[in-house]
Amino acid sequence: MTELDALAYASPEWAATDTGLQSSQYGASLTFRSQGPGTITLHFATTYPALRFTKVVNGQDQATLWAEEDSLSLSLPAAGEAVTLVLDQWQTGQVAFWQQGLQIRTIEFTGAAAPVPVQSDQPYFTFVGDSIVAGEAMTGPNHDQHQPSQSFPALVARAKQRPLARIAYGGTGLTVAAPFQEPTAIQALWQVGDHLPRPLVPTDTVVVAYGLNDANYGASANTFAFGLRVYLLELVKRFHHARMFLLTPWNGAFVDIFKQEAARFDCFTVVDTTDWGIATRPNHPDGAAHQRISEHILTLLEEEAHGLSSSSRSV
C-alpha cells in the first residue's frame, strides 16, 4: 500500500492543510491517470453522512460512489485511462460546509503501479457564481440531487478540453438580499473555506453568473449596482490577465445595470441570457437546461476567438 501525494491529484477547489486536503465546493474533484489496475482509498477526517461522488472515466460519467463510514474506495481501470472523482454532495448545510469543510486525511493506493497526476499545459476555464454554477439540485424525484459533473461549467470545459476551476455557492449573491451571506461572493474568490486561501491557478477565461438570488429576494436596482461595482473591482484584482464574461440573471433582471457597470472596464463582456429560456423556478435547471447553457457559452467563446465580439458588445 502506497500513500499518494493528495494535492497532486486535486482540482483547484481543494487546499492543502496540515492534516490533508479540505474543500467546501460541490464539484471539487480528484483525477488519477491509471498505470494499471489497482485500488485507491480516500480516508476522510470523519464520517460524512450520505457522502457521494461521481466516477468519471475519460470524460464520461460511469458510476455513483458512496463513502462507507470514513473512507471511499475506487477501482482503477487499465493503464492510460483518466479517472476523476467529482464531489456530488453530502448531508450538511452550506454554512457548516464552508466553515468546517470536507477533509481528506490521506489517499492510499494498492496495486503494482501508482497512478500519475493528469497534467495540462492549458490555462483553466474558471466559472463563478451560485448554486446553478455549482450544479446543485439538477436531478432526483424531488429535484434535490446535485450533479456537478453534468453542469454547464463541466460541459464547457470538457468540450474545450480545458481544465476547470469552479467557485460557486448556493444562495449567494452580490447584495445583502441574497439568502446566504457565508461565504460572501468576495470571500469565495479568495478562499476555499473559512480562512483557507484558495489556490491560484492560471486562467484566461472567467464566466460569472451572479444576480439571480439578489433579484429573487428583493434587491433594489441601486443596491445591486453598488454590489456589482464593488465585485467587478475584486474580479479584476483576482483575474487581471483574464477575459471575463458576465452572464446576466436568467430571469432578465438587472441587464442594464450589468451593461452600465461593466462599461467602466475593458475586460468584461456582458452576456444577456434573457432569451436563453432557462427557467429557475420552481426547480433549478435540469441536465437539458445545463446543456443548453453550455451550447450558448461555447458559441460565445467561438465568436470571441474569431474576433466577433468585443469588450463593448453585449451579446
PDB file of C-alpha atoms in Angstrom:
ATOM      1  CA  MET A   1       0.000   0.000   0.000  1.00  0.00           C
ATOM      2  CA  THR A   2       1.353   3.425  -1.038  1.00  0.00           C
ATOM      3  CA  GLU A   3       0.276   6.805   0.306  1.00  0.00           C
ATOM      4  CA  LEU A   4      -0.193   9.269  -2.552  1.00  0.00           C
ATOM      5  CA  ASP A   5       0.518  12.981  -2.622  1.00  0.00           C
ATOM      6  CA  ALA A   6      -3.132  14.000  -2.471  1.00  0.00           C
ATOM      7  CA  LEU A   7      -2.636  17.599  -3.605  1.00  0.00           C
ATOM      8  CA  ALA A   8      -1.033  16.452  -6.866  1.00  0.00           C
ATOM      9  CA  TYR A   9      -4.361  14.918  -7.963  1.00  0.00           C
ATOM     10  CA  ALA A  10      -6.639  17.671  -6.652  1.00  0.00           C
ATOM     11  CA  SER A  11      -8.608  20.289  -8.576  1.00  0.00           C
ATOM     12  CA  PRO A  12      -8.274  23.968  -7.503  1.00  0.00           C
ATOM     13  CA  GLU A  13     -11.296  23.633  -5.206  1.00  0.00           C
ATOM     14  CA  TRP A  14      -9.109  21.801  -2.684  1.00  0.00           C
ATOM     15  CA  ALA A  15      -6.492  23.370  -0.442  1.00  0.00           C
ATOM     16  CA  ALA A  16      -3.674  21.698   1.443  1.00  0.00           C
ATOM     17  CA  THR A  17      -3.830  21.844   5.244  1.00  0.00           C
ATOM     18  CA  ASP A  18      -1.602  20.472   7.975  1.00  0.00           C
ATOM     19  CA  THR A  19      -3.742  17.345   8.067  1.00  0.00           C
ATOM     20  CA  GLY A  20      -4.550  16.724   4.384  1.00  0.00           C
ATOM     21  CA  LEU A  21      -6.941  18.310   1.860  1.00  0.00           C
ATOM     22  CA  GLN A  22     -10.009  20.430   2.502  1.00  0.00           C
ATOM     23  CA  SER A  23     -12.789  21.755   0.263  1.00  0.00           C
ATOM     24  CA  SER A  24     -16.144  23.496   0.621  1.00  0.00           C
ATOM     25  CA  GLN A  25     -17.163  23.156  -3.038  1.00  0.00           C
ATOM     26  CA  TYR A  26     -19.559  20.755  -4.728  1.00  0.00           C
ATOM     27  CA  GLY A  27     -17.802  19.756  -7.924  1.00  0.00           C
ATOM     28  CA  ALA A  28     -14.370  19.577  -6.300  1.00  0.00           C
ATOM     29  CA  SER A  29     -12.542  16.679  -7.921  1.00  0.00           C
ATOM     30  CA  LEU A  30      -9.545  14.356  -7.871  1.00  0.00           C
ATOM     31  CA  THR A  31      -8.139  12.958 -11.123  1.00  0.00           C
ATOM     32  CA  PHE A  32      -5.886   9.926 -11.497  1.00  0.00           C
ATOM     33  CA  ARG A  33      -4.168   8.672 -14.662  1.00  0.00           C
ATOM     34  CA  SER A  34      -4.100   4.904 -14.322  1.00  0.00           C
ATOM     35  CA  GLN A  35      -0.871   2.987 -14.880  1.00  0.00           C
ATOM     36  CA  GLY A  36      -2.616  -0.326 -14.397  1.00  0.00           C
ATOM     37  CA  PRO A  37      -5.337  -1.907 -12.254  1.00  0.00           C
ATOM     38  CA  GLY A  38      -5.411  -1.079  -8.585  1.00  0.00           C
ATOM     39  CA  THR A  39      -7.493   0.411  -5.796  1.00  0.00           C
ATOM     40  CA  ILE A  40      -7.484   3.959  -4.482  1.00  0.00           C
ATOM     41  CA  THR A  41      -8.846   4.583  -0.996  1.00  0.00           C
ATOM     42  CA  LEU A  42      -9.741   8.018   0.326  1.00  0.00           C
ATOM     43  CA  HIS A  43      -9.602   8.329   4.119  1.00  0.00           C
ATOM     44  CA  PHE A  44     -11.720  11.187   5.449  1.00  0.00           C
ATOM     45  CA  ALA A  45     -11.298  13.127   8.683  1.00  0.00           C
ATOM     46  CA  THR A  46     -14.614  11.785   9.957  1.00  0.00           C
ATOM     47  CA  THR A  47     -17.784  10.096   8.762  1.00  0.00           C
ATOM     48  CA  TYR A  48     -19.666  12.477   6.486  1.00  0.00           C
ATOM     49  CA  PRO A  49     -23.338  11.427   6.222  1.00  0.00           C
ATOM     50  CA  ALA A  50     -24.547  10.464   2.727  1.00  0.00           C
ATOM     51  CA  LEU A  51     -21.251  11.464   1.112  1.00  0.00           C
ATOM     52  CA  ARG A  52     -21.466  10.805  -2.623  1.00  0.00           C
ATOM     53  CA  PHE A  53     -19.102  11.134  -5.587  1.00  0.00           C
ATOM     54  CA  THR A  54     -19.456  10.526  -9.326  1.00  0.00           C
ATOM     55  CA  LYS A  55     -16.805   8.402 -11.008  1.00  0.00           C
ATOM     56  CA  VAL A  56     -15.929   9.872 -14.413  1.00  0.00           C
ATOM     57  CA  VAL A  57     -13.783   7.864 -16.841  1.00  0.00           C
ATOM     58  CA  ASN A  58     -12.270   9.648 -19.828  1.00  0.00           C
ATOM     59  CA  GLY A  59     -14.853  12.413 -19.504  1.00  0.00           C
ATOM     60  CA  GLN A  60     -17.908  10.144 -19.198  1.00  0.00           C
ATOM     61  CA  ASP A  61     -19.943   9.610 -16.018  1.00  0.00           C
ATOM     62  CA  GLN A  62     -19.640   5.936 -15.136  1.00  0.00           C
ATOM     63  CA  ALA A  63     -20.877   5.324 -11.593  1.00  0.00           C
ATOM     64  CA  THR A  64     -22.077   6.828  -8.333  1.00  0.00           C
ATOM     65  CA  LEU A  65     -19.835   6.001  -5.373  1.00  0.00           C
ATOM     66  CA  TRP A  66     -20.826   6.319  -1.717  1.00  0.00           C
ATOM     67  CA  ALA A  67     -18.447   6.645   1.181  1.00  0.00           C
ATOM     68  CA  GLU A  68     -18.613   3.899   3.766  1.00  0.00           C
ATOM     69  CA  GLU A  69     -18.106   5.370   7.216  1.00  0.00           C
ATOM     70  CA  ASP A  70     -14.883   7.406   6.899  1.00  0.00           C
ATOM     71  CA  SER A  71     -13.492   6.047   3.621  1.00  0.00           C
ATOM     72  CA  LEU A  72     -14.257   5.506  -0.061  1.00  0.00           C
ATOM     73  CA  SER A  73     -12.610   3.027  -2.438  1.00  0.00           C
ATOM     74  CA  LEU A  74     -12.195   3.384  -6.190  1.00  0.00           C
ATOM     75  CA  SER A  75     -11.028   0.723  -8.643  1.00  0.00           C
ATOM     76  CA  LEU A  76      -8.723   1.908 -11.407  1.00  0.00           C
ATOM     77  CA  PRO A  77      -9.090   0.502 -14.930  1.00  0.00           C
ATOM     78  CA  ALA A  78      -6.424  -0.340 -17.485  1.00  0.00           C
ATOM     79  CA  ALA A  79      -3.350   1.799 -17.956  1.00  0.00           C
ATOM     80  CA  GLY A  80      -3.738   5.146 -19.682  1.00  0.00           C
ATOM     81  CA  GLU A  81      -7.291   5.962 -18.659  1.00  0.00           C
ATOM     82  CA  ALA A  82      -8.102   9.067 -16.651  1.00  0.00           C
ATOM     83  CA  VAL A  83     -10.456   8.576 -13.702  1.00  0.00           C
ATOM     84  CA  THR A  84     -11.995  11.563 -11.926  1.00  0.00           C
ATOM     85  CA  LEU A  85     -13.899  11.574  -8.647  1.00  0.00           C
ATOM     86  CA  VAL A  86     -16.324  14.518  -8.535  1.00  0.00           C
ATOM     87  CA  LEU A  87     -17.876  15.526  -5.219  1.00  0.00           C
ATOM     88  CA  ASP A  88     -21.658  15.492  -5.624  1.00  0.00           C
ATOM     89  CA  GLN A  89     -22.995  16.241  -2.152  1.00  0.00           C
ATOM     90  CA  TRP A  90     -23.320  15.165   1.439  1.00  0.00           C
ATOM     91  CA  GLN A  91     -25.775  15.776   4.229  1.00  0.00           C
ATOM     92  CA  THR A  92     -24.803  19.174   5.533  1.00  0.00           C
ATOM     93  CA  GLY A  93     -25.837  22.799   5.462  1.00  0.00           C
ATOM     94  CA  GLN A  94     -23.946  25.248   3.304  1.00  0.00           C
ATOM     95  CA  VAL A  95     -22.627  27.372   6.166  1.00  0.00           C
ATOM     96  CA  ALA A  96     -21.342  24.286   8.003  1.00  0.00           C
ATOM     97  CA  PHE A  97     -19.759  23.047   4.768  1.00  0.00           C
ATOM     98  CA  TRP A  98     -17.963  26.370   4.354  1.00  0.00           C
ATOM     99  CA  GLN A  99     -16.863  26.664   7.977  1.00  0.00           C
ATOM    100  CA  GLN A 100     -15.719  23.078   8.535  1.00  0.00           C
ATOM    101  CA  GLY A 101     -15.107  21.788   5.021  1.00  0.00           C
ATOM    102  CA  LEU A 102     -14.865  18.249   3.807  1.00  0.00           C
ATOM    103  CA  GLN A 103     -11.450  16.918   4.761  1.00  0.00           C
ATOM    104  CA  ILE A 104      -9.426  14.096   3.240  1.00  0.00           C
ATOM    105  CA  ARG A 105      -6.688  12.882   5.574  1.00  0.00           C
ATOM    106  CA  THR A 106      -4.854  10.527   3.197  1.00  0.00           C
ATOM    107  CA  ILE A 107      -5.186   8.819  -0.184  1.00  0.00           C
ATOM    108  CA  GLU A 108      -3.743   5.319  -0.459  1.00  0.00           C
ATOM    109  CA  PHE A 109      -3.134   3.096  -3.475  1.00  0.00           C
ATOM    110  CA  THR A 110      -2.942  -0.681  -3.639  1.00  0.00           C
ATOM    111  CA  GLY A 111      -1.550  -2.175  -6.848  1.00  0.00           C
ATOM    112  CA  ALA A 112       1.567  -2.620  -8.945  1.00  0.00           C
ATOM    113  CA  ALA A 113       1.976   0.906 -10.347  1.00  0.00           C
ATOM    114  CA  ALA A 114       0.600   4.039  -8.683  1.00  0.00           C
ATOM    115  CA  PRO A 115      -1.481   6.439 -10.802  1.00  0.00           C
ATOM    116  CA  VAL A 116       0.060   9.663 -12.018  1.00  0.00           C
ATOM    117  CA  PRO A 117      -1.465  13.153 -11.944  1.00  0.00           C
ATOM    118  CA  VAL A 118      -3.109  14.439 -15.106  1.00  0.00           C
ATOM    119  CA  GLN A 119      -1.052  17.345 -16.396  1.00  0.00           C
ATOM    120  CA  SER A 120      -2.342  20.078 -18.701  1.00  0.00           C
ATOM    121  CA  ASP A 121      -0.461  22.937 -20.293  1.00  0.00           C
ATOM    122  CA  GLN A 122      -3.761  24.728 -20.974  1.00  0.00           C
ATOM    123  CA  PRO A 123      -4.994  27.546 -18.711  1.00  0.00           C
ATOM    124  CA  TYR A 124      -8.091  26.858 -16.670  1.00  0.00           C
ATOM    125  CA  PHE A 125     -11.625  27.848 -17.514  1.00  0.00           C
ATOM    126  CA  THR A 126     -12.971  29.441 -14.328  1.00  0.00           C
ATOM    127  CA  PHE A 127     -16.695  29.588 -13.545  1.00  0.00           C
ATOM    128  CA  VAL A 128     -18.017  31.731 -10.688  1.00  0.00           C
ATOM    129  CA  GLY A 129     -21.489  32.061  -9.244  1.00  0.00           C
ATOM    130  CA  ASP A 130     -24.269  30.483  -7.226  1.00  0.00           C
ATOM    131  CA  SER A 131     -25.896  27.043  -6.893  1.00  0.00           C
ATOM    132  CA  ILE A 132     -26.663  26.735 -10.608  1.00  0.00           C
ATOM    133  CA  VAL A 133     -22.984  27.181 -11.441  1.00  0.00           C
ATOM    134  CA  ALA A 134     -22.214  24.585  -8.750  1.00  0.00           C
ATOM    135  CA  GLY A 135     -24.541  22.056 -10.402  1.00  0.00           C
ATOM    136  CA  GLU A 136     -26.831  21.777  -7.401  1.00  0.00           C
ATOM    137  CA  ALA A 137     -30.378  20.365  -7.433  1.00  0.00           C
ATOM    138  CA  MET A 138     -30.262  19.162 -11.040  1.00  0.00           C
ATOM    139  CA  THR A 139     -31.850  15.713 -10.696  1.00  0.00           C
ATOM    140  CA  GLY A 140     -33.849  13.377  -8.450  1.00  0.00           C
ATOM    141  CA  PRO A 141     -37.563  12.840  -7.803  1.00  0.00           C
ATOM    142  CA  ASN A 142     -37.616  15.907  -5.563  1.00  0.00           C
ATOM    143  CA  HIS A 143     -35.150  17.806  -7.748  1.00  0.00           C
ATOM    144  CA  ASP A 144     -32.688  17.941  -4.851  1.00  0.00           C
ATOM    145  CA  GLN A 145     -29.779  15.878  -6.160  1.00  0.00           C
ATOM    146  CA  HIS A 146     -26.593  17.617  -7.264  1.00  0.00           C
ATOM    147  CA  GLN A 147     -24.757  16.624 -10.439  1.00  0.00           C
ATOM    148  CA  PRO A 148     -21.736  18.901 -10.895  1.00  0.00           C
ATOM    149  CA  SER A 149     -20.181  16.592 -13.491  1.00  0.00           C
ATOM    150  CA  GLN A 150     -23.084  17.403 -15.846  1.00  0.00           C
ATOM    151  CA  SER A 151     -23.423  21.095 -15.026  1.00  0.00           C
ATOM    152  CA  PHE A 152     -22.706  23.681 -17.694  1.00  0.00           C
ATOM    153  CA  PRO A 153     -19.207  24.583 -16.409  1.00  0.00           C
ATOM    154  CA  ALA A 154     -18.140  20.945 -16.660  1.00  0.00           C
ATOM    155  CA  LEU A 155     -19.723  20.561 -20.102  1.00  0.00           C
ATOM    156  CA  VAL A 156     -17.965  23.654 -21.464  1.00  0.00           C
ATOM    157  CA  ALA A 157     -14.564  22.708 -20.049  1.00  0.00           C
ATOM    158  CA  ARG A 158     -14.923  19.160 -21.367  1.00  0.00           C
ATOM    159  CA  ALA A 159     -15.918  20.346 -24.841  1.00  0.00           C
ATOM    160  CA  LYS A 160     -12.934  22.696 -24.994  1.00  0.00           C
ATOM    161  CA  GLN A 161     -10.595  20.109 -23.435  1.00  0.00           C
ATOM    162  CA  ARG A 162      -9.554  22.568 -20.758  1.00  0.00           C
ATOM    163  CA  PRO A 163      -9.146  22.108 -17.003  1.00  0.00           C
ATOM    164  CA  LEU A 164     -11.951  23.511 -14.858  1.00  0.00           C
ATOM    165  CA  ALA A 165     -11.901  25.733 -11.769  1.00  0.00           C
ATOM    166  CA  ARG A 166     -15.225  26.376 -10.035  1.00  0.00           C
ATOM    167  CA  ILE A 167     -16.124  28.997  -7.413  1.00  0.00           C
ATOM    168  CA  ALA A 168     -19.835  28.592  -6.709  1.00  0.00           C
ATOM    169  CA  TYR A 169     -22.015  28.535  -3.604  1.00  0.00           C
ATOM    170  CA  GLY A 170     -25.774  28.162  -3.323  1.00  0.00           C
ATOM    171  CA  GLY A 171     -27.921  31.101  -2.306  1.00  0.00           C
ATOM    172  CA  THR A 172     -25.141  33.652  -2.675  1.00  0.00           C
ATOM    173  CA  GLY A 173     -25.228  36.979  -4.472  1.00  0.00           C
ATOM    174  CA  LEU A 174     -23.783  40.468  -4.544  1.00  0.00           C
ATOM    175  CA  THR A 175     -26.071  42.164  -2.017  1.00  0.00           C
ATOM    176  CA  VAL A 176     -27.413  41.566   1.486  1.00  0.00           C
ATOM    177  CA  ALA A 177     -30.708  40.486  -0.101  1.00  0.00           C
ATOM    178  CA  ALA A 178     -29.221  37.108  -1.134  1.00  0.00           C
ATOM    179  CA  PRO A 179     -30.319  34.406   1.330  1.00  0.00           C
ATOM    180  CA  PHE A 180     -26.793  33.175   2.114  1.00  0.00           C
ATOM    181  CA  GLN A 181     -24.055  35.574   3.185  1.00  0.00           C
ATOM    182  CA  GLU A 182     -21.452  32.955   4.071  1.00  0.00           C
ATOM    183  CA  PRO A 183     -19.325  32.866   2.104  1.00  0.00           C
ATOM    184  CA  THR A 184     -19.766  36.250   0.523  1.00  0.00           C
ATOM    185  CA  ALA A 185     -19.018  36.422  -3.192  1.00  0.00           C
ATOM    186  CA  ILE A 186     -15.763  38.237  -2.476  1.00  0.00           C
ATOM    187  CA  GLN A 187     -14.715  35.766   0.237  1.00  0.00           C
ATOM    188  CA  ALA A 188     -15.261  32.889  -2.163  1.00  0.00           C
ATOM    189  CA  LEU A 189     -12.930  34.422  -4.747  1.00  0.00           C
ATOM    190  CA  TRP A 190     -10.016  34.324  -2.338  1.00  0.00           C
ATOM    191  CA  GLN A 191     -10.816  31.417  -0.010  1.00  0.00           C
ATOM    192  CA  VAL A 192     -11.780  27.780  -0.459  1.00  0.00           C
ATOM    193  CA  GLY A 193     -13.024  27.560   3.112  1.00  0.00           C
ATOM    194  CA  ASP A 194     -13.232  29.707   6.203  1.00  0.00           C
ATOM    195  CA  HIS A 195      -9.777  31.381   6.488  1.00  0.00           C
ATOM    196  CA  LEU A 196      -8.343  28.873   3.994  1.00  0.00           C
ATOM    197  CA  PRO A 197      -6.663  30.512   0.952  1.00  0.00           C
ATOM    198  CA  ARG A 198      -7.910  29.403  -2.463  1.00  0.00           C
ATOM    199  CA  PRO A 199      -5.154  28.017  -4.714  1.00  0.00           C
ATOM    200  CA  LEU A 200      -4.297  30.362  -7.565  1.00  0.00           C
ATOM    201  CA  VAL A 201      -4.174  28.668 -10.975  1.00  0.00           C
ATOM    202  CA  PRO A 202      -3.529  30.162 -14.426  1.00  0.00           C
ATOM    203  CA  THR A 203      -6.782  31.125 -16.117  1.00  0.00           C
ATOM    204  CA  ASP A 204      -7.525  33.167 -19.230  1.00  0.00           C
ATOM    205  CA  THR A 205     -11.321  32.832 -19.328  1.00  0.00           C
ATOM    206  CA  VAL A 206     -13.725  33.550 -16.469  1.00  0.00           C
ATOM    207  CA  VAL A 207     -17.508  33.149 -16.706  1.00  0.00           C
ATOM    208  CA  VAL A 208     -19.506  34.802 -13.903  1.00  0.00           C
ATOM    209  CA  ALA A 209     -23.197  34.192 -13.155  1.00  0.00           C
ATOM    210  CA  TYR A 210     -24.469  36.250 -10.231  1.00  0.00           C
ATOM    211  CA  GLY A 211     -27.555  38.326  -9.560  1.00  0.00           C
ATOM    212  CA  LEU A 212     -30.373  35.767  -9.657  1.00  0.00           C
ATOM    213  CA  ASN A 213     -30.606  35.410  -5.878  1.00  0.00           C
ATOM    214  CA  ASP A 214     -30.382  39.174  -5.438  1.00  0.00           C
ATOM    215  CA  ALA A 215     -33.276  39.677  -7.857  1.00  0.00           C
ATOM    216  CA  ASN A 216     -35.400  36.865  -6.424  1.00  0.00           C
ATOM    217  CA  TYR A 217     -35.044  38.159  -2.875  1.00  0.00           C
ATOM    218  CA  GLY A 218     -35.773  41.813  -3.474  1.00  0.00           C
ATOM    219  CA  ALA A 219     -32.518  43.693  -4.046  1.00  0.00           C
ATOM    220  CA  SER A 220     -33.182  47.185  -5.379  1.00  0.00           C
ATOM    221  CA  ALA A 221     -31.542  48.423  -8.562  1.00  0.00           C
ATOM    222  CA  ASN A 222     -29.348  50.878  -6.645  1.00  0.00           C
ATOM    223  CA  THR A 223     -28.254  48.272  -4.120  1.00  0.00           C
ATOM    224  CA  PHE A 224     -27.398  45.799  -6.829  1.00  0.00           C
ATOM    225  CA  ALA A 225     -25.497  48.385  -8.868  1.00  0.00           C
ATOM    226  CA  PHE A 226     -23.307  49.167  -5.870  1.00  0.00           C
ATOM    227  CA  GLY A 227     -22.721  45.475  -5.067  1.00  0.00           C
ATOM    228  CA  LEU A 228     -21.836  44.723  -8.677  1.00  0.00           C
ATOM    229  CA  ARG A 229     -19.456  47.699  -8.893  1.00  0.00           C
ATOM    230  CA  VAL A 230     -17.513  46.527  -5.848  1.00  0.00           C
ATOM    231  CA  TYR A 231     -17.467  42.932  -7.085  1.00  0.00           C
ATOM    232  CA  LEU A 232     -16.162  43.827 -10.546  1.00  0.00           C
ATOM    233  CA  LEU A 233     -13.179  45.530  -8.943  1.00  0.00           C
ATOM    234  CA  GLU A 234     -12.492  42.360  -6.980  1.00  0.00           C
ATOM    235  CA  LEU A 235     -12.725  40.241 -10.129  1.00  0.00           C
ATOM    236  CA  VAL A 236     -10.157  42.475 -11.825  1.00  0.00           C
ATOM    237  CA  LYS A 237      -7.801  42.027  -8.872  1.00  0.00           C
ATOM    238  CA  ARG A 238      -8.196  38.247  -8.842  1.00  0.00           C
ATOM    239  CA  PHE A 239      -8.169  37.609 -12.598  1.00  0.00           C
ATOM    240  CA  HIS A 240      -6.340  40.609 -14.028  1.00  0.00           C
ATOM    241  CA  HIS A 241      -4.970  38.700 -17.043  1.00  0.00           C
ATOM    242  CA  ALA A 242      -8.258  37.011 -17.976  1.00  0.00           C
ATOM    243  CA  ARG A 243     -11.116  37.740 -20.328  1.00  0.00           C
ATOM    244  CA  MET A 244     -14.321  37.801 -18.287  1.00  0.00           C
ATOM    245  CA  PHE A 245     -17.892  37.126 -19.362  1.00  0.00           C
ATOM    246  CA  LEU A 246     -20.735  38.361 -17.157  1.00  0.00           C
ATOM    247  CA  LEU A 247     -23.920  36.326 -17.622  1.00  0.00           C
ATOM    248  CA  THR A 248     -26.954  38.391 -16.682  1.00  0.00           C
ATOM    249  CA  PRO A 249     -29.552  36.650 -14.475  1.00  0.00           C
ATOM    250  CA  TRP A 250     -31.575  34.013 -16.294  1.00  0.00           C
ATOM    251  CA  ASN A 251     -34.821  35.813 -15.387  1.00  0.00           C
ATOM    252  CA  GLY A 252     -33.838  39.033 -17.183  1.00  0.00           C
ATOM    253  CA  ALA A 253     -33.115  41.121 -14.092  1.00  0.00           C
ATOM    254  CA  PHE A 254     -30.518  43.910 -13.906  1.00  0.00           C
ATOM    255  CA  VAL A 255     -29.406  43.694 -17.563  1.00  0.00           C
ATOM    256  CA  ASP A 256     -28.990  47.456 -17.939  1.00  0.00           C
ATOM    257  CA  ILE A 257     -27.071  47.638 -14.661  1.00  0.00           C
ATOM    258  CA  PHE A 258     -24.621  44.992 -15.848  1.00  0.00           C
ATOM    259  CA  LYS A 259     -24.016  46.922 -19.060  1.00  0.00           C
ATOM    260  CA  GLN A 260     -23.623  50.209 -17.210  1.00  0.00           C
ATOM    261  CA  GLU A 261     -21.164  48.914 -14.609  1.00  0.00           C
ATOM    262  CA  ALA A 262     -19.111  46.728 -16.963  1.00  0.00           C
ATOM    263  CA  ALA A 263     -18.583  49.703 -19.297  1.00  0.00           C
ATOM    264  CA  ARG A 264     -16.168  51.126 -16.714  1.00  0.00           C
ATOM    265  CA  PHE A 265     -13.670  48.379 -17.653  1.00  0.00           C
ATOM    266  CA  ASP A 266     -12.210  46.878 -20.817  1.00  0.00           C
ATOM    267  CA  CYS A 267     -12.015  43.239 -19.679  1.00  0.00           C
ATOM    268  CA  PHE A 268     -15.710  42.348 -19.395  1.00  0.00           C
ATOM    269  CA  THR A 269     -18.240  41.159 -21.943  1.00  0.00           C
ATOM    270  CA  VAL A 270     -21.845  41.308 -20.747  1.00  0.00           C
ATOM    271  CA  VAL A 271     -23.887  38.361 -21.993  1.00  0.00           C
ATOM    272  CA  ASP A 272     -27.642  38.905 -21.935  1.00  0.00           C
ATOM    273  CA  THR A 273     -29.165  35.488 -21.159  1.00  0.00           C
ATOM    274  CA  THR A 274     -32.777  36.655 -21.095  1.00  0.00           C
ATOM    275  CA  ASP A 275     -33.743  34.799 -24.286  1.00  0.00           C
ATOM    276  CA  TRP A 276     -31.927  31.565 -23.433  1.00  0.00           C
ATOM    277  CA  GLY A 277     -35.132  30.129 -21.952  1.00  0.00           C
ATOM    278  CA  ILE A 278     -33.597  28.975 -18.662  1.00  0.00           C
ATOM    279  CA  ALA A 279     -36.311  28.526 -16.017  1.00  0.00           C
ATOM    280  CA  THR A 280     -35.108  28.624 -12.414  1.00  0.00           C
ATOM    281  CA  ARG A 281     -38.402  28.273 -10.550  1.00  0.00           C
ATOM    282  CA  PRO A 282     -39.949  26.199  -9.077  1.00  0.00           C
ATOM    283  CA  ASN A 283     -36.888  23.995  -9.696  1.00  0.00           C
ATOM    284  CA  HIS A 284     -33.274  24.515 -10.611  1.00  0.00           C
ATOM    285  CA  PRO A 285     -32.302  23.919 -14.248  1.00  0.00           C
ATOM    286  CA  ASP A 286     -32.039  20.234 -15.125  1.00  0.00           C
ATOM    287  CA  GLY A 287     -29.468  18.474 -17.274  1.00  0.00           C
ATOM    288  CA  ALA A 288     -31.112  19.543 -20.531  1.00  0.00           C
ATOM    289  CA  ALA A 289     -31.084  23.194 -19.454  1.00  0.00           C
ATOM    290  CA  HIS A 290     -27.428  22.968 -18.435  1.00  0.00           C
ATOM    291  CA  GLN A 291     -26.663  21.505 -21.851  1.00  0.00           C
ATOM    292  CA  ARG A 292     -28.436  24.448 -23.475  1.00  0.00           C
ATOM    293  CA  ILE A 293     -26.459  26.938 -21.380  1.00  0.00           C
ATOM    294  CA  SER A 294     -23.211  25.220 -22.330  1.00  0.00           C
ATOM    295  CA  GLU A 295     -24.064  25.429 -26.031  1.00  0.00           C
ATOM    296  CA  HIS A 296     -24.682  29.179 -25.763  1.00  0.00           C
ATOM    297  CA  ILE A 297     -21.376  29.681 -23.968  1.00  0.00           C
ATOM    298  CA  LEU A 298     -19.462  27.558 -26.467  1.00  0.00           C
ATOM    299  CA  THR A 299     -20.908  29.646 -29.298  1.00  0.00           C
ATOM    300  CA  LEU A 300     -19.899  32.797 -27.461  1.00  0.00           C
ATOM    301  CA  LEU A 301     -16.341  31.528 -26.987  1.00  0.00           C
ATOM    302  CA  GLU A 302     -16.080  30.656 -30.672  1.00  0.00           C
ATOM    303  CA  GLU A 303     -17.255  34.129 -31.643  1.00  0.00           C
ATOM    304  CA  GLU A 304     -14.773  35.688 -29.244  1.00  0.00           C
ATOM    305  CA  ALA A 305     -11.948  33.569 -30.642  1.00  0.00           C
ATOM    306  CA  HIS A 306     -12.756  34.777 -34.151  1.00  0.00           C
ATOM    307  CA  GLY A 307     -12.990  38.426 -33.121  1.00  0.00           C
ATOM    308  CA  LEU A 308     -16.751  38.678 -33.492  1.00  0.00           C
ATOM    309  CA  SER A 309     -17.316  40.194 -30.048  1.00  0.00           C
ATOM    310  CA  SER A 310     -15.588  42.944 -28.125  1.00  0.00           C
ATOM    311  CA  SER A 311     -15.483  44.431 -24.641  1.00  0.00           C
ATOM    312  CA  SER A 312     -18.135  46.970 -25.597  1.00  0.00           C
ATOM    313  CA  ARG A 313     -20.507  44.451 -27.137  1.00  0.00           C
ATOM    314  CA  SER A 314     -23.279  42.801 -25.139  1.00  0.00           C
ATOM    315  CA  VAL A 315     -24.360  39.513 -26.651  1.00  0.00           C
TER     316      VAL A 315
END
